[in-house]
Coordinates of C-alpha atoms and ligand atoms in Angstrom, one line a residue:
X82 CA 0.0 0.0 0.0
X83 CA 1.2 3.1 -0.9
X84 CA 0.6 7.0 -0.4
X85 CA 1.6 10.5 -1.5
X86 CA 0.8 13.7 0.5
X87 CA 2.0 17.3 -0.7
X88 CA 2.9 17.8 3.4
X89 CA 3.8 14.3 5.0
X90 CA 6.8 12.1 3.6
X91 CA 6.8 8.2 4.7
X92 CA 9.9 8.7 7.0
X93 CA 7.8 11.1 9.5
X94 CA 5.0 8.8 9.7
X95 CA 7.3 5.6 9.9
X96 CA 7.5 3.4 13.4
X97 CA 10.1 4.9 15.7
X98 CA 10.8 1.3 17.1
X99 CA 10.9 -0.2 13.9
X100 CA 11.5 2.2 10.9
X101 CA 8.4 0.4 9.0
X102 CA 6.4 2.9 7.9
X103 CA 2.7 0.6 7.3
X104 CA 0.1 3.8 7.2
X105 CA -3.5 3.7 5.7
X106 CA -3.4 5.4 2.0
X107 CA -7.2 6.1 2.8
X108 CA -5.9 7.6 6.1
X109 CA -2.9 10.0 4.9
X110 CA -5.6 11.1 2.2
X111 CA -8.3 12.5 5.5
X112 CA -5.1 13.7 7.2
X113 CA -3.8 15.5 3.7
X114 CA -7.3 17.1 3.4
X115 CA -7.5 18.4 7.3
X116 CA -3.7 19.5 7.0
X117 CA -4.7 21.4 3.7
X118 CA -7.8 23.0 5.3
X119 CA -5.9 23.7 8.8
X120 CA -3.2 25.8 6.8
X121 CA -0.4 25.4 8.7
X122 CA 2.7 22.9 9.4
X123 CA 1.4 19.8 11.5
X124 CA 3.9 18.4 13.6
X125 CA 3.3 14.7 13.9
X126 CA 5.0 13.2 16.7
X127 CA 4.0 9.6 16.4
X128 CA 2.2 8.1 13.4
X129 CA 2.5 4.6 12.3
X130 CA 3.4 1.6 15.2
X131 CA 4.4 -1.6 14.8
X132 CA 2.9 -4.3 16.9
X133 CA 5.9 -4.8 18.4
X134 CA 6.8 -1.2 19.5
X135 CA 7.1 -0.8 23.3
X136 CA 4.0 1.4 23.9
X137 CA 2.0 -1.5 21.7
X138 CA 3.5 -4.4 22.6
X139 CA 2.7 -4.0 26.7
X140 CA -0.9 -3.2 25.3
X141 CA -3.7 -6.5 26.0
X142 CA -3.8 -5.9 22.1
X143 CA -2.1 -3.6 19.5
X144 CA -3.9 0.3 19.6
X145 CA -5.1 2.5 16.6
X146 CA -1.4 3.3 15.8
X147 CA -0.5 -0.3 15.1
X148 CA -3.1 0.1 12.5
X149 CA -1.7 2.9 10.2
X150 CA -4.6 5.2 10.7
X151 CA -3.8 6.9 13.6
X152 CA -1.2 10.2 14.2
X153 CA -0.6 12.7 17.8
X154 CA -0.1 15.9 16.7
X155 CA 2.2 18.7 18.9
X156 CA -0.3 21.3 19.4
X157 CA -1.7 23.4 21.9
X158 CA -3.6 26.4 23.2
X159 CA -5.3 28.0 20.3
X160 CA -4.2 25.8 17.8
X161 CA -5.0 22.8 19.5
X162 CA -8.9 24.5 19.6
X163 CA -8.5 25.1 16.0
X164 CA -7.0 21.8 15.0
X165 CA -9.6 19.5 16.7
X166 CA -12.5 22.1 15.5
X167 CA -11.7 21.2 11.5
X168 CA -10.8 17.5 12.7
X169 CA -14.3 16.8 13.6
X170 CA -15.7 18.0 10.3
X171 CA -13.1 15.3 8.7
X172 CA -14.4 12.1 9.4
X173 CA -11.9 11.7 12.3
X174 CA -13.7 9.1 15.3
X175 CA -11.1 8.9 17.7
X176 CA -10.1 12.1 19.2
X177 CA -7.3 11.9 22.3
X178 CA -6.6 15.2 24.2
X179 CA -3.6 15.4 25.8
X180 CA -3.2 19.4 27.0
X181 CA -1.5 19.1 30.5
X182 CA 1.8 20.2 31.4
X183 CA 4.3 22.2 29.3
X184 CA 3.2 23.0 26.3
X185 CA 5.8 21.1 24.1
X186 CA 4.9 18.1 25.2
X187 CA 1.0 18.7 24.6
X188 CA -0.4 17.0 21.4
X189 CA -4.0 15.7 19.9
X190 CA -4.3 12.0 18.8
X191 CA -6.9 11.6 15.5
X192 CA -7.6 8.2 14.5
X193 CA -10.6 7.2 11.8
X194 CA -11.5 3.7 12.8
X195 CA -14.9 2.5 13.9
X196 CA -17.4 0.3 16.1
X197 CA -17.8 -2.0 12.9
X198 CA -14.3 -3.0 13.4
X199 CA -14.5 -3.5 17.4
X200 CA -13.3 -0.5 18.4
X201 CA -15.4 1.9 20.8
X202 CA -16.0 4.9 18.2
X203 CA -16.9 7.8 18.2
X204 CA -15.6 8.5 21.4
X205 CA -13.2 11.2 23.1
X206 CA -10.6 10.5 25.9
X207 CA -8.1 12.4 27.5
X208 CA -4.2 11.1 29.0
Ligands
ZN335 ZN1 -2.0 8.5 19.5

């Protein structure tokens, strides 16, 4: 499976743990279109995971990154309003707010999958 965005590049989204880079091209194409209408850089600071990454692999089974459509985004204050405001409108069901603490380490988790496929969607949580 392969994708092309105009503002993400396979190496940023690829596994830190791993270097696989396994995204969803249907994925990268909402995350292209909310990038394009959010109109500014999106700093993605954890995209795809492989199963075996440490943050998955003590999980009772794999999470949304392990399945190539999920991304946390650095953003906060104003931007992190902004940003989940046009994510909503994108088809995005999984929505994780993380704004505690110093603001560089503050980011926004979007994934797309659904209830059809077991997971609990829509649905909102915070870390
Ligand atoms: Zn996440």
């Amino acid at each position: 499976m392969t994708w092309t965005s105009p503002y993400f590049t396979e190496e940023e989204m690829a596994c830190s743990h791993t270097g696989i880079s396994d995204m969803d091209p249907q994925f990268m194409d909402k995350l292209t279109s909310l990038r394009a209408d959010w109109g500014q850089p999106m700093v993605v600071t954890s995209a795809y995971r492989h199963p075996t990454h440490p943050i998955e692999a003590r999980k009772e089974k794999p999470g949304a990154h392990a399945s190539g459509r999920a991304v946390d985004i650095a953003v906060s204050g104003e931007d992190a309003y902004k940003l989940l405001c046009a994510a909503l409108g994108h088809g995005f069901t999984g929505v994780g707010i993380a704004q505690k603490g110093p603001h560089g380490g503050r980011f926004i988790h979007l994934d797309d999958l659904t209830e059809e496929e077991g997971w609990p969607r829509p649905t909102i949580w915070s870390y």
